[in-house]
Short mmCIF file of C-alpha atoms in Angstrom, two decimals:
data_model
loop_
_atom_site.label_atom_id
_atom_site.label_comp_id
_atom_site.label_asym_id
_atom_site.label_seq_id
_atom_site.Cartn_x
_atom_site.Cartn_y
_atom_site.Cartn_z
CA ALA O 1299 0.29 -0.32 0.21
CA GLU O 1300 2.89 2.48 1.05
CA HIS O 1301 4.17 1.73 -2.48
CA ILE O 1302 0.56 3.00 -3.95
CA ASP O 1303 0.53 5.51 -2.68
CA THR O 1304 4.65 6.99 -3.80
CA LEU O 1305 3.43 6.25 -7.27
CA ALA O 1306 0.73 8.01 -6.43
CA GLN O 1307 2.18 10.95 -4.56
CA LEU O 1308 4.32 10.98 -8.24
CA ALA O 1309 1.44 10.56 -10.63
CA ALA O 1310 -0.50 13.91 -9.01
CA ILE O 1311 3.05 15.86 -8.87
CA LEU O 1312 3.93 14.99 -12.99
CA ALA O 1313 -0.32 15.35 -13.94
CA LYS O 1314 0.32 18.68 -12.46
CA HIS O 1315 3.36 20.72 -13.33
CA PHE O 1316 4.36 18.69 -16.97
CA ALA O 1317 1.06 21.51 -18.59
CA ASP O 1318 2.76 24.32 -15.00
CA PRO O 1319 3.42 27.72 -17.59
CA ARG O 1320 6.79 28.74 -14.76
CA ILE O 1321 7.76 26.13 -15.55
CA VAL O 1322 10.42 27.39 -17.95
CA GLY O 1323 13.70 24.75 -18.87
CA THR O 1324 13.45 22.42 -21.87
CA ASP O 1325 15.00 19.75 -20.01
CA ILE O 1326 12.56 19.86 -17.26
CA LYS O 1327 9.59 19.91 -18.67
CA ASP O 1328 10.61 16.95 -21.74
CA SER O 1329 11.76 15.13 -18.08
CA LEU O 1330 8.40 15.60 -16.45
CA MET O 1331 7.06 14.14 -19.34
CA GLN O 1332 8.13 11.32 -20.16
CA ALA O 1333 8.22 10.46 -17.13
CA LEU O 1334 4.14 10.51 -17.06
CA ALA O 1335 4.62 8.73 -20.41
CA SER O 1336 6.44 5.56 -18.82
CA TYR O 1337 3.78 6.33 -16.21
CA VAL O 1338 1.19 5.50 -18.04
CA CYS O 1339 2.84 1.86 -19.74
CA TYR O 1340 2.59 -0.26 -16.68
CA PRO O 1341 -1.45 -1.57 -14.94
CA GLN O 1342 0.15 -0.31 -11.92
CA SER O 1343 1.57 2.91 -11.78
CA LEU O 1344 -1.82 3.82 -14.25
CA HIS O 1345 -4.24 3.06 -11.92
CA ALA O 1346 -1.99 6.29 -9.76
CA VAL O 1347 -2.49 8.51 -12.60
CA GLU O 1348 -5.93 7.80 -12.32
CA ARG O 1349 -6.35 8.48 -9.28
CA ILE O 1350 -5.63 12.18 -10.26
CA PRO O 1351 -8.29 14.77 -12.18
CA GLU O 1352 -5.81 16.33 -14.51
CA GLU O 1353 -6.77 14.89 -17.65
CA GLN O 1354 -7.55 18.21 -19.27
CA ASN O 1355 -4.15 19.46 -19.35
CA LEU O 1356 -3.89 16.19 -22.14
CA LEU O 1357 -6.81 17.87 -23.82
CA ALA O 1358 -5.39 21.52 -24.53
CA PRO O 1359 -4.80 22.25 -27.61
CA TYR O 1360 -1.63 21.31 -29.59
CA GLU O 1361 0.70 24.60 -30.83
CA GLN O 1362 2.69 25.75 -28.25
CA ARG O 1363 4.09 22.41 -26.23
CA PRO O 1364 5.37 19.35 -26.01
CA TRP O 1365 2.52 17.59 -28.20
CA ALA O 1366 4.65 14.62 -29.00
CA GLN O 1367 5.36 13.63 -26.16
CA THR O 1368 1.80 14.36 -24.57
CA ASN O 1369 0.00 11.93 -28.33
CA TRP O 1370 1.75 9.16 -27.02
CA ILE O 1371 0.52 9.15 -23.23
CA LEU O 1372 -3.28 9.40 -25.06
CA VAL O 1373 -1.82 6.53 -27.52
CA ARG O 1374 -0.93 4.75 -24.01
CA LEU O 1375 -4.51 5.18 -23.14
CA TRP O 1376 -6.44 3.51 -26.23
CA ARG O 1377 -3.68 1.34 -27.26
CA GLY O 1378 -5.37 -2.31 -26.88
CA CYS O 1379 -9.24 -0.83 -28.13
CA GLY O 1380 -8.56 1.26 -31.74
CA PHE O 1381 -8.73 -1.84 -34.72
CA GLY O 1382 -6.45 -3.30 -35.04
CA TYR O 1383 -4.82 -1.80 -32.28
CA ARG O 1384 -4.12 -5.30 -29.34
CA TYR O 1385 -0.54 -5.69 -30.75
CA THR O 1386 2.71 -5.25 -28.27
CA ARG O 1387 5.13 -5.88 -31.75
CA LEU O 1388 4.53 -5.03 -35.26
CA PRO O 1389 3.31 -8.51 -37.31
CA HIS O 1390 6.74 -7.85 -39.36
CA LEU O 1391 9.03 -7.94 -36.85
CA LEU O 1392 7.93 -10.55 -34.90
CA LYS O 1393 10.73 -12.88 -35.63
CA THR O 1394 13.94 -10.24 -34.04
CA LYS O 1395 14.91 -10.58 -31.43
CA PRO O 1396 14.43 -6.54 -28.49
CA GLU O 1397 16.85 -5.07 -27.63
CA ASP O 1398 15.62 -3.56 -24.40
CA ALA O 1399 11.87 -6.02 -23.40
CA ASN O 1400 11.72 -3.72 -19.94
CA LEU O 1401 11.53 -0.37 -22.85
CA PRO O 1402 8.24 1.20 -21.81
CA SER O 1403 6.74 1.06 -25.44
CA LEU O 1404 6.98 -2.78 -25.58
CA GLN O 1405 4.91 -3.24 -22.20
CA LYS O 1406 1.90 -5.44 -23.00
CA PRO O 1407 -1.32 -2.88 -23.57
CA CYS O 1408 -3.04 -2.07 -20.58
CA PRO O 1409 -5.71 0.99 -21.74
CA SER O 1410 -7.20 3.05 -19.09
CA LEU O 1411 -11.27 2.80 -20.12
CA LEU O 1412 -11.92 5.34 -16.23
CA LEU O 1413 -9.67 8.30 -18.32
CA GLN O 1414 -10.99 7.15 -22.20
CA ARG O 1415 -15.01 7.92 -20.22
CA HIS O 1416 -12.87 11.00 -18.23
CA MET O 1417 -11.74 12.69 -21.51
CA ALA O 1418 -15.09 11.87 -23.34
CA GLU O 1419 -16.87 13.75 -20.73
CA LEU O 1420 -14.49 16.71 -21.04
CA LEU O 1421 -15.19 16.88 -25.24
CA SER O 1422 -17.99 16.70 -24.82
CA GLN O 1423 -19.20 19.78 -22.13
CA ASP O 1424 -16.65 22.32 -23.17
CA LYS O 1425 -16.81 22.45 -28.06
CA ASP O 1426 -14.88 24.81 -28.48
CA MET O 1427 -11.64 23.25 -26.38
CA ALA O 1428 -12.80 20.07 -28.01
CA ALA O 1429 -11.82 21.67 -31.44
CA SER O 1430 -8.91 23.76 -31.38
CA PHE O 1431 -7.39 20.96 -29.85
CA LEU O 1432 -8.97 18.36 -33.23
CA ASN O 1433 -7.98 20.62 -35.03
CA SER O 1434 -4.54 21.31 -34.11
CA VAL O 1435 -4.73 17.24 -33.65
CA LEU O 1436 -5.55 17.12 -37.71
CA ASN O 1437 -2.57 20.10 -38.53
CA GLN O 1438 0.24 17.90 -36.59
CA LEU O 1439 -0.79 14.76 -38.48
CA ASN O 1440 0.00 16.75 -41.35
CA TRP O 1441 3.03 18.92 -40.62
CA ALA O 1442 3.81 15.04 -39.71
CA PHE O 1443 2.93 12.72 -42.55
CA SER O 1444 3.79 15.64 -45.49
CA GLU O 1445 7.55 15.43 -43.33
CA PHE O 1446 7.98 11.58 -43.29
CA ILE O 1447 7.01 11.93 -47.00
CA GLY O 1448 9.51 14.29 -47.84
CA MET O 1449 12.48 12.84 -46.45
CA ILE O 1450 11.66 9.35 -47.94
CA GLN O 1451 11.33 11.07 -51.03
CA GLU O 1452 15.37 12.15 -50.40
CA ILE O 1453 16.31 8.26 -48.93
CA GLN O 1454 15.16 6.67 -51.99
CA GLN O 1455 17.93 8.88 -54.13
CA ALA O 1456 20.23 8.62 -51.51
CA ALA O 1457 19.37 4.42 -52.29
CA GLU O 1458 19.48 4.77 -55.34
CA ARG O 1459 23.26 6.65 -56.05
CA PRO O 1460 25.88 3.68 -56.36
CA GLU O 1461 27.77 3.75 -52.77
CA ARG O 1462 24.30 3.17 -51.88
CA ASN O 1463 25.26 3.32 -48.25
CA PHE O 1464 25.39 7.49 -47.85
CA VAL O 1465 21.93 7.39 -46.16
CA ASP O 1466 22.85 10.04 -42.79
CA THR O 1467 21.49 6.90 -39.90
CA ARG O 1468 20.20 10.69 -38.16
CA GLN O 1469 17.78 11.02 -41.24
CA LEU O 1470 16.45 7.18 -40.74
CA LYS O 1471 15.88 8.20 -36.99
CA VAL O 1472 14.42 11.70 -37.59
CA CYS O 1473 11.88 9.74 -41.20
CA ALA O 1474 10.92 6.61 -38.01
CA THR O 1475 10.44 9.06 -35.65
CA CYS O 1476 7.97 11.33 -38.28
CA PHE O 1477 6.45 8.05 -39.04
CA ASP O 1478 5.90 7.14 -35.72
CA LEU O 1479 4.15 10.27 -35.15
CA SER O 1480 1.66 9.76 -38.35
CA VAL O 1481 0.58 6.36 -36.64
CA SER O 1482 -0.34 7.46 -33.29
CA LEU O 1483 -2.20 11.16 -34.12
CA LEU O 1484 -4.03 8.65 -36.40
CA ARG O 1485 -5.43 6.79 -33.07
CA VAL O 1486 -5.62 9.62 -30.87
CA LEU O 1487 -7.93 10.49 -34.04
CA GLU O 1488 -9.50 7.00 -34.32
CA MET O 1489 -9.73 7.39 -30.05
CA THR O 1490 -11.72 11.04 -30.24
CA ILE O 1491 -14.11 9.40 -32.77
CA THR O 1492 -14.67 6.58 -30.65
CA LEU O 1493 -15.03 8.05 -27.66
CA VAL O 1494 -17.24 10.95 -29.03
CA PRO O 1495 -18.46 10.86 -32.31
CA GLU O 1496 -20.95 14.28 -32.64
CA ILE O 1497 -17.31 16.23 -32.00
CA PHE O 1498 -16.88 14.79 -35.73
CA LEU O 1499 -20.19 13.90 -36.92
CA ASP O 1500 -23.14 16.12 -35.19
CA TRP O 1501 -23.58 19.09 -37.95
CA THR O 1502 -26.01 21.32 -35.59
CA ARG O 1503 -21.73 21.94 -34.63
CA PRO O 1504 -20.82 24.75 -35.78
CA SER O 1505 -16.71 23.32 -36.46
CA ALA O 1506 -18.92 19.31 -36.88
CA GLU O 1507 -18.91 19.37 -40.34
CA LEU O 1508 -15.31 21.12 -41.40
CA LEU O 1509 -12.74 19.13 -38.72
CA LEU O 1510 -14.93 15.93 -40.64
CA ARG O 1511 -13.47 17.34 -43.77
CA ARG O 1512 -10.75 18.01 -42.62
CA LEU O 1513 -9.81 14.30 -40.84
CA ALA O 1514 -11.23 13.18 -45.27
CA GLN O 1515 -8.82 14.43 -46.61
CA LEU O 1516 -5.91 14.05 -44.55
CA LEU O 1517 -7.05 10.00 -44.33
CA ASN O 1518 -7.77 9.96 -48.01
CA GLN O 1519 -3.98 11.65 -48.67
CA VAL O 1520 -2.07 9.01 -46.62
CA LEU O 1521 -4.02 6.41 -47.80
CA ASN O 1522 -3.26 7.69 -51.72
CA ARG O 1523 0.42 7.65 -50.56
CA VAL O 1524 0.16 3.82 -48.88
CA THR O 1525 -1.77 2.23 -51.49
CA ALA O 1526 -0.67 3.16 -54.82
CA GLU O 1527 0.74 0.61 -57.40
CA ARG O 1528 5.08 1.00 -56.53
CA ASN O 1529 5.21 3.68 -55.27
CA LEU O 1530 7.87 5.85 -52.31
CA PHE O 1531 6.66 4.05 -49.15
CA ASP O 1532 6.62 0.25 -51.20
CA ARG O 1533 10.12 0.66 -51.81
CA VAL O 1534 11.67 2.48 -49.50
CA VAL O 1535 9.82 -0.49 -47.15
CA ASN O 1536 11.43 -2.88 -49.31
CA LEU O 1537 15.01 -1.97 -49.11
CA ARG O 1538 14.69 -2.85 -44.72
CA LEU O 1539 17.08 0.72 -44.48
CA PRO O 1540 18.45 -0.33 -40.51
CA GLY O 1541 16.51 2.37 -38.14
CA LEU O 1542 13.66 2.60 -40.45
CA GLU O 1543 12.41 -0.90 -38.32
CA SER O 1544 8.27 0.88 -37.70
CA VAL O 1545 7.80 1.70 -41.26
CA ASP O 1546 5.28 -0.30 -42.79
CA HIS O 1547 2.24 -0.52 -44.11
CA TYR O 1548 0.61 -2.45 -41.02
CA PRO O 1549 0.69 0.24 -38.66
CA ILE O 1550 -0.64 2.50 -40.82
CA LEU O 1551 -3.46 1.52 -43.06
CA VAL O 1552 -5.11 -0.03 -40.11
CA ALA O 1553 -5.16 2.75 -37.69
CA VAL O 1554 -6.78 4.79 -40.80
CA THR O 1555 -9.68 2.17 -41.28
CA GLY O 1556 -10.35 2.76 -37.32
CA ILE O 1557 -11.17 5.78 -38.56
CA LEU O 1558 -12.99 5.67 -41.49
CA VAL O 1559 -15.17 2.08 -40.21
CA ARG O 1560 -16.02 3.64 -37.15
CA ILE O 1561 -17.44 6.38 -39.33
CA LEU O 1562 -18.68 4.26 -42.35
CA VAL O 1563 -20.40 1.64 -40.73
CA ASP O 1564 -20.57 2.06 -36.54
CA SER O 1565 -22.22 5.43 -36.99
CA ASP O 1566 -24.66 7.19 -38.98
CA LYS O 1567 -22.13 6.75 -41.69
CA GLN O 1568 -24.75 8.86 -44.54
CA GLY O 1569 -23.82 12.31 -43.78
CA ALA O 1570 -19.32 11.20 -43.44
CA ALA O 1571 -20.25 9.28 -46.85
CA SER O 1572 -20.84 12.15 -48.74
CA VAL O 1573 -17.69 13.92 -47.26
CA LEU O 1574 -15.79 11.50 -48.30
CA LEU O 1575 -16.09 11.24 -51.31
CA SER O 1576 -16.46 14.92 -51.72
CA ASP O 1577 -12.72 15.04 -51.44
CA PRO O 1578 -10.79 15.99 -54.88
CA CYS O 1579 -8.82 12.62 -53.73
CA PHE O 1580 -11.15 9.87 -53.01
CA GLN O 1581 -10.13 6.37 -55.47
CA LEU O 1582 -11.51 3.62 -54.41
CA ARG O 1583 -9.36 1.91 -55.20
CA SER O 1584 -7.05 2.29 -51.98
CA ILE O 1585 -9.94 1.05 -49.87
CA GLN O 1586 -9.69 -2.77 -52.49
CA TYR O 1587 -6.26 -2.55 -51.58
CA LEU O 1588 -6.78 -2.37 -48.02
CA LEU O 1589 -8.34 -6.58 -49.19
CA GLY O 1590 -6.03 -7.26 -51.87
CA GLU O 1591 -8.53 -6.71 -54.28
CA GLY O 1592 -8.65 -3.83 -57.01
CA ASP O 1593 -5.25 -3.54 -59.62
CA ALA O 1594 -3.07 -7.51 -57.36
CA GLY O 1595 -3.57 -8.99 -60.31
CA ALA O 1596 -0.63 -5.22 -61.29
CA ALA O 1597 1.38 -6.00 -58.41
CA SER O 1598 4.98 -7.93 -59.10
CA ALA O 1599 4.79 -11.53 -58.93
CA ASP O 1600 7.70 -11.07 -56.04
CA CYS O 1601 5.89 -8.28 -54.47
CA LYS O 1602 3.22 -9.57 -51.49
CA HIS O 1603 0.40 -7.83 -52.16
CA PHE O 1604 -0.98 -6.27 -49.18
CA SER O 1605 -4.37 -7.61 -47.22
CA LEU O 1606 -6.44 -6.77 -43.82
CA HIS O 1607 -7.46 -10.19 -44.76
CA THR O 1608 -3.48 -11.73 -43.65
CA TYR O 1609 -3.47 -10.49 -40.75
CA THR O 1610 -5.64 -13.39 -39.07
CA ASP O 1611 -3.52 -12.65 -34.55
CA TYR O 1612 -4.10 -8.51 -35.35
CA ILE O 1613 -7.51 -7.75 -36.82
CA SER O 1614 -10.69 -10.15 -35.45
CA THR O 1615 -13.17 -11.86 -37.67
CA GLU O 1616 -15.76 -9.16 -37.37
CA GLU O 1617 -13.14 -6.43 -37.91
CA GLU O 1618 -12.31 -7.36 -40.33
CA GLN O 1619 -16.32 -7.83 -42.12
CA LYS O 1620 -16.92 -4.82 -41.01
CA VAL O 1621 -14.02 -2.94 -44.06
CA GLU O 1622 -15.86 -5.50 -46.20
CA GLN O 1623 -19.12 -3.74 -45.03
CA MET O 1624 -17.49 -0.52 -45.75
CA LEU O 1625 -15.65 -1.76 -48.72
CA THR O 1626 -19.14 -2.46 -49.48
CA PHE O 1627 -21.03 0.31 -48.75
CA LEU O 1628 -18.18 2.86 -50.80
CA THR O 1629 -18.74 0.50 -53.81
CA GLU O 1630 -22.76 1.91 -54.83
CA GLU O 1631 -21.98 5.21 -53.50
CA SER O 1632 -18.87 6.32 -55.25
CA LYS O 1633 -22.14 4.09 -58.44
CA GLN O 1634 -24.81 7.27 -56.99
CA ALA O 1635 -22.44 9.78 -57.24
CA ALA O 1636 -21.38 9.54 -60.06
CA ALA O 1637 -24.29 8.65 -61.96
CA SER O 1638 -25.47 12.21 -60.99
CA THR O 1639 -25.16 15.17 -62.59
CA PRO O 1640 -21.98 16.79 -62.09
CA THR O 1641 -22.19 21.00 -61.80
CA SER O 1642 -20.99 23.09 -64.91
CA GLU O 1643 -16.87 24.25 -63.50
CA ASP O 1644 -18.15 27.52 -63.36
CA ASP O 1645 -20.03 27.46 -60.85
CA LEU O 1646 -17.37 25.22 -58.94
CA CYS O 1647 -15.34 26.34 -56.10
CA PRO O 1648 -11.52 27.62 -57.03
CA ILE O 1649 -9.78 25.80 -54.63
CA CYS O 1650 -10.57 22.68 -54.50
CA TYR O 1651 -12.86 22.56 -57.74
CA ALA O 1652 -14.89 19.67 -55.21
CA HIS O 1653 -18.15 21.88 -54.00
CA SER O 1654 -20.46 24.05 -56.05
CA ILE O 1655 -19.36 27.78 -54.99
CA SER O 1656 -20.95 28.34 -52.02
CA ALA O 1657 -19.32 31.29 -50.17
CA ILE O 1658 -19.25 34.55 -51.46
CA PHE O 1659 -16.92 37.00 -48.91
CA LYS O 1660 -16.70 40.13 -47.10
CA PRO O 1661 -15.75 43.57 -48.23
CA CYS O 1662 -13.36 42.04 -51.12
CA SER O 1663 -16.19 39.60 -53.26
CA HIS O 1664 -14.80 36.72 -54.35
CA LYS O 1665 -15.85 32.89 -53.85
CA SER O 1666 -15.13 29.88 -53.05
CA CYS O 1667 -16.82 26.54 -51.08
CA LYS O 1668 -17.85 26.99 -47.39
CA ALA O 1669 -15.16 24.51 -46.51
CA CYS O 1670 -12.19 25.67 -48.22
CA ILE O 1671 -13.26 29.04 -46.84
CA ASN O 1672 -13.93 27.85 -43.55
CA GLN O 1673 -10.77 25.44 -42.80
CA HIS O 1674 -9.17 28.59 -44.32
CA LEU O 1675 -10.75 31.48 -41.67
CA MET O 1676 -9.14 28.09 -38.34
CA ASN O 1677 -5.77 29.73 -39.24
CA ASN O 1678 -5.66 33.16 -41.62
CA LYS O 1679 -7.67 36.15 -41.62
CA ASP O 1680 -7.01 36.64 -45.37
CA CYS O 1681 -8.62 36.28 -48.75
CA PHE O 1682 -7.06 33.76 -50.62
CA PHE O 1683 -7.25 35.57 -54.19
CA CYS O 1684 -6.43 39.77 -53.11
CA LYS O 1685 -5.35 39.10 -49.66
CA ALA O 1686 -7.59 41.31 -48.74
CA THR O 1687 -8.66 41.26 -44.57
CA ILE O 1688 -11.98 39.27 -44.62
CA THR O 1689 -14.08 40.93 -42.10
CA GLY O 1690 -16.93 38.76 -42.84
CA VAL O 1691 -18.42 35.52 -44.91
CA GLU O 1692 -22.46 35.42 -46.22
CA ASP O 1693 -24.85 32.39 -47.98
CA TYR O 1694 -24.48 32.79 -52.08
CA THR O 1695 -26.33 30.86 -53.90
CA LYS O 1696 -25.99 31.01 -57.94
CA PRO O 1697 -28.73 34.11 -60.02
CA ALA O 1698 -30.93 32.01 -61.32
CA SER O 1699 -30.58 32.78 -65.24
CA SER O 1700 -32.78 34.67 -67.37
#
């Protein structure tokens, strides 16, 4: 009991001060964060953290703070609950021996249902905080994944040179970190959608449709990059460079699938489907790829095609069925969307070319669709076209032609 009390006291100190604005030393901040992050990896110390009421600090927006560790803490509270997310080690690493089995990251998942419940309550009650927290998670995902893609381009170019071994070790480490961050940010999004689906799906909330559009955009980008035939991602994964061990199809595709299943199978899917399909980057082929369908014949004989079906130890039958259900549903929706009458090009938003013009800006009278201008205004107040400061946005309906 004494041991548990000491753990609880230490946990209380860590939770109270890890977001303390009075602590300015980066090293001290990092140490506090890392200590709290390893606390949530072991069942006993996790129970100590559960006894303290400070988790709203973890849900503050990710700007202006060491968000990567915060995100890692949130992911540990979820691991064991997400889609295909009950693993301690990734499928392709099972045959290799870990350097140190006692590392916090190699502990068996011990999700905290209690802290998940607390987070769900906080995010449900404070709509503004929920919107700004998710906007910042989406911003960081966009950043981490773009950095990762930029780096694998450089690594691929370096690996193709005759003196192939000239790939900087530090660069490989940073590249793997950006990949791991992308996966863990996707998992935090999956957790949020599971616990508080209304943040994305209740369109009476002013930010819901906008957040869902941004989410759909990022998921489509990730899918397209990772599933395109003979793409950059495949080539770098196949190099199996030391330092890039964690970079593989499974962790990132399964995290994306978890989010898609939540919004397209486990909830009122109609609105979510129309948002996903109206994103110009959406490709049904990427969804078929998840189940080893699509252009399987185009894959070269020596390249084993990815399929969720092959991971029977990692993905349950129920999870597989949900992905099949999702593919059937999206195939049908795509056919219907293709059959509906297209708008003339003049009426399309000049930013995304996916939606009709539906908003006019004040005072400059330039136009776009609501989704584009709302997203833009979250981070910038200048007009896309003329850089005038936008003072208001009004609904726009095309005048009937006489």
